[in-house]
């Protein structure tokens, strides 16, 4: 069993997600939004966000992994599971657990733009700004955190701890 230090309690995370949901709802008002969750990490944040949003929203998922992206972020994204619908003309928000180097989100946006959504934004639960390589910022972020390895709320360590309802730091 790894030692995990508490970073944000369940109550804090749920309250913060409500604030992010309000920020998104205030922007989109009554327009329909399509949330694209990136499997598997985004599942926990996405469902909370979807229910907390006043804006009508639909959900879909994709699984992707990025590789080979260096300092000029000329990497590639492999789509392992694609979304099950068209997004042309839709207001899309890509939902991720965390933005770290930013390579994954940057490549996904570039790829999804070709499908002609009306707009495309990103929402992340956590943001590690000190680790950024790609030239991208999330449009909505729950918390900015230092460069620590975190788990819970969908974030895993070797597939474990996604189910923790709080966010913690694995102790080295
Ligand atoms: P990046 O922004 O392309 O570097 O990739 C972000 C992905 O890295 C996330 O979706 C997570 O799967 C993973 N990741 C980055 N930092 C952490 C962490 O602290 N805990 C767990 N997964 C992380
Ligand atoms: Mg991930």
XYZ file of C-alpha atoms and ligand atoms in Angstrom:
196
model
C 0.000 0.000 0.000
C 1.449 3.330 -1.030
C 1.390 6.229 1.358
C -0.858 8.992 0.032
C -0.932 12.533 1.398
C -4.213 14.429 1.151
C -4.190 17.383 -1.236
C -7.913 18.194 -1.704
C -10.802 16.633 0.219
C -13.867 15.215 -1.515
C -15.915 18.206 -0.317
C -13.368 20.656 -1.714
C -13.225 18.902 -5.081
C -17.013 18.694 -5.415
C -17.386 22.379 -4.510
C -14.693 23.392 -6.992
C -16.292 21.335 -9.782
C -19.570 23.174 -9.132
C -17.715 26.474 -9.632
C -16.159 25.262 -12.887
C -19.574 24.030 -14.046
C -21.024 27.476 -13.327
C -18.235 29.189 -15.249
C -18.976 26.975 -18.265
C -22.751 27.385 -17.899
C -22.452 31.182 -17.693
C -20.568 31.144 -20.967
C -22.725 28.736 -22.983
C -26.074 29.678 -21.371
C -28.738 27.546 -23.069
C -26.589 26.322 -25.937
C -26.069 22.592 -26.171
C -22.556 21.399 -25.326
C -20.920 18.071 -26.194
C -18.482 16.910 -23.518
C -15.781 14.558 -24.810
C -14.214 12.650 -21.923
C -10.761 11.203 -22.405
C -10.778 7.650 -21.045
C -10.187 6.567 -18.464
C -9.008 9.388 -16.215
C -11.683 11.933 -17.126
C -14.672 9.729 -16.301
C -15.021 10.775 -12.663
C -14.631 14.524 -13.288
C -16.814 14.420 -16.394
C -19.867 12.891 -14.730
C -19.744 15.391 -11.847
C -19.257 18.296 -14.259
C -22.066 17.130 -16.552
C -24.550 16.938 -13.684
C -23.458 20.262 -12.188
C -23.749 22.176 -15.486
C -26.949 24.149 -16.008
C -26.241 24.130 -19.732
C -27.789 21.165 -21.567
C -24.992 18.743 -22.355
C -24.362 15.425 -24.045
C -21.433 13.131 -23.306
C -19.171 10.937 -25.362
C -15.744 9.407 -24.841
C -12.495 8.662 -26.559
C -9.281 6.911 -25.578
C -6.015 8.264 -26.865
C -2.336 8.154 -26.154
C 0.244 10.645 -27.268
C 3.836 9.780 -27.958
C 6.967 11.227 -29.458
C 6.132 14.828 -28.671
C 9.284 16.757 -27.893
C 9.878 20.386 -27.087
C 8.344 21.434 -30.383
C 5.361 19.181 -29.666
C 5.451 17.545 -33.070
C 4.165 14.342 -31.531
C 1.434 12.046 -32.604
C -1.798 11.005 -31.026
C -3.106 7.471 -31.403
C -6.869 7.216 -31.050
C -7.534 3.849 -29.428
C -11.287 4.389 -29.083
C -12.998 7.090 -31.116
C -16.143 9.028 -30.206
C -19.403 7.405 -31.298
C -20.884 10.476 -32.979
C -20.331 13.437 -35.266
C -19.395 16.800 -33.780
C -19.799 19.046 -36.833
C -21.517 22.272 -35.791
C -21.406 21.369 -32.086
C -19.900 23.278 -29.163
C -17.336 20.782 -27.916
C -15.472 20.710 -24.614
C -12.707 18.131 -24.237
C -12.651 16.957 -20.629
C -9.412 15.626 -19.125
C -8.283 14.662 -15.651
C -5.060 16.680 -15.810
C -3.008 18.820 -18.171
C 0.645 18.064 -17.674
C 2.966 18.542 -20.691
C -0.142 19.523 -22.677
C 0.839 17.283 -25.585
C -2.270 15.096 -25.427
C -4.762 17.976 -25.386
C -2.918 19.949 -28.037
C -2.882 17.001 -30.448
C -6.503 16.082 -29.724
C -7.679 19.623 -30.440
C -5.800 19.677 -33.735
C -7.326 16.340 -34.701
C -10.898 17.171 -33.656
C -10.846 20.578 -35.385
C -10.850 18.735 -38.709
C -14.342 17.468 -37.847
C -15.622 21.061 -37.948
C -17.129 21.633 -34.496
C -18.719 25.094 -33.993
C -16.218 25.632 -31.165
C -13.763 23.614 -29.132
C -12.556 24.222 -25.573
C -10.903 22.190 -22.835
C -11.758 21.556 -19.191
C -9.376 19.842 -16.782
C -9.685 19.024 -13.114
C -5.987 19.629 -12.465
C -3.263 21.678 -14.113
C 0.505 21.255 -13.633
C 1.709 24.471 -15.323
C 5.379 23.903 -14.449
C 5.477 20.783 -16.644
C 4.071 22.350 -19.810
C 5.807 21.638 -23.120
C 3.048 22.242 -25.672
C 1.800 25.784 -26.221
C -1.654 25.319 -24.688
C -3.652 26.324 -21.623
C -6.905 24.732 -20.486
C -9.926 27.003 -20.852
C -11.283 25.761 -17.517
C -9.201 24.249 -14.714
C -10.170 23.091 -11.234
C -6.828 23.526 -9.495
C -3.292 24.472 -10.425
C -0.952 22.102 -8.608
C 2.819 21.769 -8.159
C 4.833 19.078 -9.938
C 3.750 16.150 -7.746
C 2.295 12.803 -8.803
C -1.358 12.849 -7.811
C -4.097 10.197 -7.643
C -7.837 10.030 -7.089
C -10.849 11.403 -8.971
C -9.836 9.317 -11.992
C -6.088 9.834 -11.747
C -4.203 6.569 -11.405
C -0.890 5.094 -10.374
C -0.491 1.866 -12.409
C -4.304 1.773 -12.836
C -4.887 1.991 -9.094
C -6.492 4.734 -6.975
C -8.779 6.176 -9.672
C -11.676 5.534 -7.303
C -10.373 7.652 -4.411
C -12.953 10.425 -3.844
C -10.209 12.829 -2.739
C -7.010 13.963 -4.448
C -3.768 12.838 -2.901
C -0.040 12.864 -3.556
C 1.844 9.562 -3.695
C 4.674 9.767 -1.173
C 8.071 8.828 -2.556
P 0.004 15.376 -21.008
O -0.643 16.683 -20.645
O -0.049 15.080 -22.475
O 1.406 15.292 -20.480
O -0.747 14.161 -20.412
C -1.593 14.213 -19.369
C -1.843 12.778 -18.940
O -0.736 12.309 -18.145
C -3.048 12.676 -18.055
O -4.219 12.396 -18.765
C -2.675 11.550 -17.117
O -3.043 10.321 -17.684
C -1.182 11.587 -17.032
N -0.701 12.263 -15.804
C 0.017 13.399 -15.735
N 0.280 13.736 -14.463
C -0.305 12.790 -13.690
C -0.396 12.594 -12.257
O 0.117 13.369 -11.426
N -1.097 11.493 -11.845
C -1.668 10.626 -12.711
N -1.617 10.773 -14.057
C -0.931 11.849 -14.550
Mg -4.854 10.304 -19.038
